[in-house]
Short mmCIF file of C-alpha atoms and ligand atoms in Angstrom, two decimals:
data_model
loop_
_atom_site.label_atom_id
_atom_site.label_comp_id
_atom_site.label_asym_id
_atom_site.label_seq_id
_atom_site.Cartn_x
_atom_site.Cartn_y
_atom_site.Cartn_z
CA MET A 310 -0.03 0.00 -0.45
CA LYS A 311 1.58 3.27 -0.39
CA PRO A 312 1.70 6.56 1.70
CA SER A 313 -1.09 8.79 2.42
CA PHE A 314 -0.43 12.24 1.61
CA ALA A 315 -1.19 15.16 2.84
CA ILE A 316 -0.92 19.19 1.09
CA ILE A 317 -0.64 22.47 2.50
CA GLY A 318 -1.26 25.20 -0.27
CA CYS A 319 -3.71 24.05 -2.42
CA GLY A 320 -2.20 26.37 -5.61
CA LYS A 321 -0.99 25.69 -9.43
CA VAL A 322 1.15 22.86 -8.14
CA GLY A 323 -0.60 21.29 -5.05
CA ARG A 324 -3.13 21.33 -7.52
CA ALA A 325 -0.91 19.21 -9.82
CA LEU A 326 0.01 16.40 -6.69
CA ALA A 327 -3.52 16.12 -5.67
CA GLN A 328 -4.78 14.94 -9.27
CA GLN A 329 -1.72 12.79 -9.84
CA LEU A 330 -0.83 11.41 -5.74
CA PRO A 331 -4.43 9.20 -5.70
CA GLU A 332 -3.59 8.28 -9.26
CA ALA A 333 -0.42 6.73 -8.42
CA GLY A 334 -2.43 5.35 -5.72
CA TYR A 335 -1.13 7.81 -2.52
CA ARG A 336 -4.11 8.06 0.10
CA PRO A 337 -5.17 11.36 -0.14
CA MET A 338 -4.72 12.23 4.50
CA GLY A 339 -5.85 15.92 4.68
CA PHE A 340 -5.39 19.42 2.03
CA SER A 341 -5.01 22.84 3.24
CA SER A 342 -4.78 26.45 2.23
CA ARG A 343 -4.88 29.58 2.59
CA ARG A 344 -8.11 30.01 1.14
CA ILE A 345 -10.91 26.87 2.68
CA THR A 346 -12.29 27.47 -1.06
CA SER A 347 -8.24 26.39 -2.65
CA ALA A 348 -8.43 23.58 0.00
CA ARG A 349 -11.43 21.89 -0.99
CA ALA A 350 -10.87 22.35 -5.31
CA ALA A 351 -7.67 19.70 -4.25
CA ALA A 352 -9.29 17.71 -1.78
CA GLU A 353 -12.55 17.79 -4.66
CA ILE A 354 -10.18 16.83 -7.27
CA ALA A 355 -8.34 13.97 -5.23
CA GLY A 356 -11.47 12.18 -5.09
CA ALA A 357 -11.34 13.56 -0.71
CA LEU A 358 -13.18 16.03 0.05
CA ASP A 359 -13.94 14.78 3.65
CA ARG A 360 -10.50 15.52 3.29
CA CYS A 361 -10.13 19.31 3.48
CA PHE A 362 -8.75 21.24 6.48
CA GLU A 363 -9.18 24.97 8.22
CA LYS A 364 -5.86 24.42 10.28
CA THR A 365 -2.63 23.37 7.99
CA TRP A 366 -1.70 20.86 11.18
CA GLU A 367 -4.79 19.67 10.88
CA ALA A 368 -4.55 18.33 7.25
CA ALA A 369 -0.86 17.27 8.15
CA LYS A 370 -1.00 15.47 11.31
CA ASP A 371 -2.01 11.89 9.97
CA ALA A 372 0.07 12.35 6.77
CA ASP A 373 3.15 9.56 6.17
CA ILE A 374 3.77 12.56 3.66
CA VAL A 375 3.34 16.49 3.34
CA PHE A 376 3.99 18.99 1.28
CA ILE A 377 4.33 21.87 1.52
CA THR A 378 3.18 23.64 -1.88
CA THR A 379 2.80 27.62 -0.74
CA PRO A 380 4.72 30.07 -1.93
CA ASP A 381 8.73 30.41 -1.26
CA ASP A 382 8.27 32.59 1.09
CA ALA A 383 6.31 31.26 2.84
CA ILE A 384 7.36 27.56 3.46
CA LYS A 385 8.96 28.09 6.41
CA GLU A 386 6.50 30.08 8.12
CA SER A 387 4.18 27.12 7.35
CA CYS A 388 6.63 24.95 8.48
CA ARG A 389 7.15 26.01 11.76
CA ILE A 390 3.28 26.81 12.46
CA ILE A 391 2.13 23.32 11.96
CA VAL A 392 5.44 22.38 13.95
CA GLU A 393 4.55 24.84 16.93
CA ASN A 394 0.70 22.48 16.87
CA ASN A 395 2.17 19.56 17.06
CA GLY A 396 1.24 18.63 13.31
CA PHE A 397 3.74 16.46 11.89
CA LYS A 398 3.37 12.65 11.78
CA LYS A 399 6.39 10.31 13.82
CA LYS A 400 8.33 9.24 11.27
CA SER A 401 7.29 11.51 8.16
CA VAL A 402 8.83 12.27 5.46
CA VAL A 403 8.33 16.58 4.87
CA PHE A 404 8.87 17.88 1.06
CA HIS A 405 8.66 21.96 -0.20
CA CYS A 406 8.34 21.88 -4.15
CA SER A 407 10.54 24.96 -4.52
CA GLY A 408 13.10 24.49 -7.38
CA ALA A 409 15.38 27.95 -5.48
CA LEU A 410 15.27 26.90 -1.99
CA ALA A 411 16.98 23.49 0.00
CA SER A 412 15.24 21.36 1.88
CA THR A 413 17.39 23.22 5.03
CA GLU A 414 13.70 25.56 4.64
CA LEU A 415 12.16 22.95 6.33
CA ALA A 416 14.37 22.82 9.02
CA LEU A 417 12.76 23.77 11.89
CA VAL A 418 11.04 20.38 11.58
CA LYS A 419 13.92 19.30 13.46
CA SER A 420 14.64 21.39 15.81
CA GLY A 421 11.37 21.91 16.61
CA ASN A 422 11.31 19.05 18.22
CA ALA A 423 14.11 19.02 19.72
CA LYS A 424 13.15 21.81 21.69
CA SER A 425 9.83 20.33 22.88
CA GLY A 426 11.56 16.93 23.99
CA ILE A 427 9.81 15.67 21.38
CA MET A 428 12.13 13.50 18.81
CA THR A 429 10.00 12.27 15.60
CA GLY A 430 12.39 11.23 13.00
CA VAL A 431 10.77 13.47 11.13
CA GLN A 432 12.69 14.11 6.90
CA ILE A 433 12.85 16.42 5.09
CA GLY A 434 13.80 16.88 1.24
CA SER A 435 12.54 19.39 -1.34
CA MET A 436 11.15 17.99 -4.92
CA HIS A 437 11.71 20.20 -7.83
CA PRO A 438 9.03 19.53 -11.08
CA LEU A 439 11.92 21.31 -12.75
CA GLN A 440 8.55 22.63 -15.32
CA SER A 441 6.19 25.73 -15.28
CA PHE A 442 2.91 25.18 -14.53
CA ALA A 443 1.21 28.14 -15.16
CA VAL A 444 -1.46 25.96 -16.96
CA GLN A 445 -3.73 23.69 -15.49
CA LYS A 446 -3.37 21.27 -18.51
CA SER A 447 -5.63 18.28 -19.19
CA GLY A 448 -3.72 14.71 -18.64
CA ASN A 449 -0.59 14.02 -16.67
CA PRO A 450 1.60 17.43 -16.30
CA PHE A 451 4.66 15.33 -14.28
CA ASP A 452 4.60 12.92 -17.33
CA ASN A 453 8.30 12.54 -18.07
CA ILE A 454 9.62 15.25 -16.93
CA MET A 455 12.38 16.21 -15.10
CA MET A 456 12.10 16.46 -11.53
CA ALA A 457 15.26 17.14 -9.12
CA VAL A 458 15.83 15.76 -4.87
CA GLU A 459 17.11 16.67 -2.67
CA GLY A 460 18.23 15.88 1.71
CA ASP A 461 17.82 13.33 4.22
CA PRO A 462 19.30 10.51 2.49
CA ALA A 463 15.49 8.68 3.02
CA ALA A 464 13.75 11.50 2.10
CA VAL A 465 15.86 11.30 -1.34
CA GLU A 466 14.91 7.85 -0.96
CA THR A 467 11.07 8.81 -0.66
CA ALA A 468 11.03 11.12 -3.38
CA ARG A 469 12.34 9.83 -6.01
CA GLU A 470 10.36 6.82 -5.86
CA ILE A 471 7.43 9.62 -5.79
CA VAL A 472 8.21 11.19 -9.24
CA THR A 473 8.80 7.34 -10.36
CA ASP A 474 5.97 6.38 -9.13
CA LEU A 475 4.05 10.33 -10.65
CA GLY A 476 5.25 9.25 -14.33
CA ALA A 477 8.73 11.83 -14.17
CA GLN A 478 12.05 11.51 -13.75
CA PRO A 479 14.03 11.61 -10.72
CA PHE A 480 17.56 13.55 -10.24
CA THR A 481 19.07 13.84 -6.97
CA ILE A 482 21.30 16.80 -6.83
CA SER A 483 23.31 18.90 -3.80
CA THR A 484 21.68 20.61 -1.22
CA ASP A 485 25.07 22.94 -1.13
CA GLY A 486 24.11 23.31 -5.00
CA LYS A 487 20.31 23.93 -5.24
CA MET A 488 19.91 27.59 -5.67
CA LEU A 489 22.94 26.90 -8.48
CA TYR A 490 20.85 24.47 -9.45
CA HIS A 491 18.31 26.79 -9.94
CA ALA A 492 20.09 29.72 -11.62
CA ALA A 493 20.92 26.61 -14.52
CA ALA A 494 17.15 25.87 -14.68
CA VAL A 495 16.71 30.73 -15.45
CA VAL A 496 19.31 30.53 -17.83
CA ALA A 497 18.02 27.94 -19.54
CA SER A 498 14.87 28.56 -20.07
CA ASN A 499 14.29 31.91 -18.52
CA TYR A 500 17.27 33.53 -20.35
CA LEU A 501 16.27 31.66 -23.40
CA VAL A 502 13.21 33.92 -24.24
CA THR A 503 15.42 36.52 -23.59
CA LEU A 504 18.05 35.66 -25.91
CA MET A 505 14.69 35.10 -28.64
CA ASP A 506 13.16 39.20 -27.20
CA LEU A 507 16.55 39.92 -28.22
CA ALA A 508 16.83 38.10 -31.97
CA ILE A 509 13.36 38.48 -32.51
CA LYS A 510 14.65 42.37 -32.32
CA LEU A 511 17.47 42.39 -34.67
CA MET A 512 15.23 40.73 -36.86
CA ALA A 513 13.23 43.80 -37.00
CA ALA A 514 16.02 46.01 -37.28
CA SER A 515 16.82 44.63 -39.76
CA GLY A 516 13.14 45.16 -41.54
CA VAL A 517 10.82 42.20 -41.19
CA SER A 518 8.32 42.58 -38.79
CA GLU A 519 8.15 41.04 -35.22
CA THR A 520 5.42 38.92 -35.88
CA GLU A 521 7.99 37.07 -39.76
CA ALA A 522 10.85 37.32 -36.46
CA PHE A 523 9.64 34.48 -34.79
CA LYS A 524 8.19 32.04 -38.24
CA ILE A 525 11.03 32.59 -39.43
CA LEU A 526 14.13 32.32 -35.92
CA ASN A 527 12.11 29.07 -35.26
CA PRO A 528 12.89 25.70 -37.60
CA LEU A 529 17.08 28.17 -37.27
CA VAL A 530 16.54 27.44 -32.92
CA LYS A 531 14.76 23.43 -33.07
CA GLY A 532 17.42 22.91 -35.59
CA THR A 533 20.79 23.77 -33.22
CA LEU A 534 19.07 22.11 -30.25
CA ALA A 535 18.45 19.32 -32.25
CA ASN A 536 22.72 18.99 -33.34
CA ILE A 537 22.99 20.35 -29.33
CA GLU A 538 21.16 16.51 -28.56
CA SER A 539 22.83 14.67 -31.34
CA THR A 540 26.44 16.41 -31.34
CA GLY A 541 27.01 18.16 -27.84
CA ILE A 542 28.52 20.77 -26.97
CA PRO A 543 30.91 22.06 -28.48
CA ASP A 544 30.61 20.76 -32.07
CA ALA A 545 27.06 22.43 -31.76
CA LEU A 546 28.95 25.31 -31.99
CA THR A 547 29.13 26.89 -35.85
CA GLY A 548 28.94 29.92 -37.39
CA PRO A 549 30.97 32.77 -37.82
CA ILE A 550 32.82 32.62 -34.40
CA ALA A 551 33.19 29.10 -35.26
CA ARG A 552 35.00 29.82 -38.06
CA GLY A 553 37.26 32.22 -37.15
CA ASP A 554 35.86 34.78 -39.30
CA VAL A 555 37.56 38.10 -37.68
CA GLU A 556 36.31 40.17 -40.51
CA ILE A 557 32.63 38.82 -40.27
CA VAL A 558 32.53 39.60 -36.25
CA THR A 559 33.41 43.48 -36.42
CA LYS A 560 30.71 43.69 -38.86
CA HIS A 561 28.34 42.76 -36.56
CA VAL A 562 29.58 44.80 -33.44
CA GLN A 563 29.82 48.70 -36.04
CA ALA A 564 26.08 47.48 -36.93
CA LEU A 565 24.80 47.09 -33.99
CA GLN A 566 26.72 50.06 -32.42
CA CYS A 567 24.44 52.01 -34.86
CA LEU A 568 21.00 50.65 -33.15
CA SER A 569 19.71 51.96 -29.49
CA GLY A 570 20.08 50.49 -26.26
CA ASP A 571 22.99 47.42 -25.95
CA MET A 572 22.69 44.79 -28.32
CA ALA A 573 26.21 45.49 -29.41
CA LYS A 574 27.18 44.97 -24.97
CA TYR A 575 25.18 42.11 -24.89
CA TYR A 576 27.13 39.98 -27.96
CA SER A 577 29.79 40.73 -26.62
CA LEU A 578 29.43 39.20 -23.46
CA SER A 579 27.74 35.81 -25.77
CA GLY A 580 30.72 36.46 -28.11
CA ILE A 581 33.65 35.71 -25.63
CA GLU A 582 31.51 32.81 -23.78
CA THR A 583 31.27 31.77 -27.73
CA ILE A 584 35.26 32.05 -28.05
CA LYS A 585 35.72 29.61 -25.17
CA ILE A 586 32.65 26.70 -27.02
CA ALA A 587 34.72 27.78 -30.63
CA ARG A 588 38.09 26.91 -28.95
CA ALA A 589 37.15 23.93 -27.04
CA LYS A 590 35.76 22.66 -30.59
CA GLY A 591 38.80 23.26 -32.72
CA SER A 592 38.03 25.37 -35.28
CA LEU A 593 39.32 28.16 -33.70
CA SER A 594 43.00 28.91 -34.67
CA GLU A 595 44.32 31.39 -30.71
CA ASP A 596 45.39 34.01 -33.31
CA ALA A 597 42.01 34.44 -34.31
CA ALA A 598 40.54 34.41 -31.10
CA LYS A 599 42.95 37.08 -29.54
CA GLN A 600 41.29 38.77 -32.89
CA LEU A 601 38.22 38.35 -31.33
CA MET A 602 38.93 38.57 -27.23
CA ARG A 603 40.19 41.71 -28.70
CA ILE A 604 36.76 43.53 -30.48
CA PHE A 605 34.51 41.56 -27.92
CA ASN A 606 36.28 43.51 -25.18
CA VAL A 607 36.06 47.57 -26.86
CA HIS A 608 32.33 46.86 -26.22
N1 NAP B 834 3.81 27.33 -11.07
C1 NAP B 834 4.82 26.54 -10.73
O1 NAP B 834 5.13 25.98 -12.67
C2 NAP B 834 6.59 25.85 -10.32
C3 NAP B 834 7.41 25.43 -11.49
C4 NAP B 834 8.32 24.29 -10.05
C5 NAP B 834 7.95 24.59 -8.72
N2 NAP B 834 7.04 25.77 -8.30
C6 NAP B 834 7.07 25.56 -6.53
O2 NAP B 834 5.60 24.92 -5.83
C7 NAP B 834 5.34 26.36 -5.08
C8 NAP B 834 3.66 26.69 -5.10
O3 NAP B 834 4.12 27.18 -6.84
P1 NAP B 834 2.74 27.25 -6.70
O4 NAP B 834 3.13 27.83 -8.50
O5 NAP B 834 1.92 26.36 -6.58
O6 NAP B 834 1.99 28.15 -6.09
P2 NAP B 834 0.24 29.22 -6.17
O7 NAP B 834 -0.07 28.82 -7.42
O8 NAP B 834 0.74 31.02 -6.03
O9 NAP B 834 0.02 28.08 -5.58
C9 NAP B 834 0.30 28.57 -3.74
C10 NAP B 834 -0.79 28.79 -3.07
O10 NAP B 834 -0.55 28.27 -1.05
C11 NAP B 834 -1.18 28.48 -0.37
N3 NAP B 834 -0.56 29.99 0.03
C12 NAP B 834 -0.05 30.82 -0.01
N4 NAP B 834 1.04 31.65 1.13
C13 NAP B 834 0.24 30.64 2.60
C14 NAP B 834 0.32 30.18 3.76
N5 NAP B 834 0.93 31.14 4.63
N6 NAP B 834 -0.67 28.93 4.41
C15 NAP B 834 -1.09 27.44 3.79
N7 NAP B 834 -1.80 28.06 1.58
C16 NAP B 834 -1.13 29.55 1.56
C17 NAP B 834 -1.85 30.29 -1.43
O11 NAP B 834 -3.47 30.99 -1.56
P3 NAP B 834 -4.97 30.37 -1.60
O12 NAP B 834 -5.52 29.66 -0.36
O13 NAP B 834 -5.52 31.78 -1.18
O14 NAP B 834 -5.14 29.74 -2.85
C18 NAP B 834 -1.91 29.28 -2.87
O15 NAP B 834 -2.78 28.34 -3.12
C19 NAP B 834 6.88 26.86 -4.37
O16 NAP B 834 7.98 26.32 -3.62
C20 NAP B 834 7.13 27.12 -6.05
O17 NAP B 834 8.23 27.96 -6.35
C21 NAP B 834 6.23 25.64 -8.51
#
């Protein structure tokens, strides 16, 4: 029999868990949120309307696994309130789902118990779905996504099992590395949006309409991603820097300097990193790399 679970904070991620955990055999035990209507909605999704509670500690107290899926800045405080009301069951496992915060955000679970003299053996961990839950979709939102887990060894083991049961793929990261892991996700996802915005603006400056620009660039971006997938970095790098075409790069920078804003600066900063990749690929001579560095460093 799968363990029972409680959800504290019934928003996008809380509701997704409320939907999928019972599908995977986990037993819904308690739902609580800032507003009772949110808790009721999650309990209903889980098919357990009678397990909806006003008080967070009442929702948590009988659950084997407790997910605190409040916004990040409310996790510690929510945890504190449950601890103070002795709301965590003996040997339960407490998770939050934040990407940036580590399991240590839940450390009160341990110090609080020690303070009151009650050692409950509660384990703490974090379980971060590397996915955006902005829109509620039909089907399993965890299907095939990656989920980072870290925390106490027993919590990590439990998390890996839950993630697999949800249909996602677990990977374990270090507690100390959590912030850099999250920064990596921001670079890969959010900064890709920024990068596309810059490319679209450059296309527009060249005379292509902004509405057409994405359509034109999209196959190129998808092709590059496919190349990275098949050949990896540095081999997937092509273009003037990889070829050491100093003349073209000089003309790019000159053209970008004629535009308003920081386009030339952005191009140059990215170019400096790209030189390193081209050198690793072996397609850029040391001499051409030095010339390119001089072009980029003056902007
Ligand atoms: N959304 C994503 O794409 C995503 C992806 C990965 C990880 N995460 C992480 O998942 C966690 C939840 O994010 P989310 O997007 O689901 O947030 P959300 O949609 O804003 O939901 C948070 C829920 O917590 C409730 N809440 C707020 N303060 C509370 C408190 N003090 N006590 C109890 N409940 C409280 C909210 O209030 P009401 O009761 O008023 O509704 C809301 O329902 C966060 O740690 C976030 O970093 C989110």
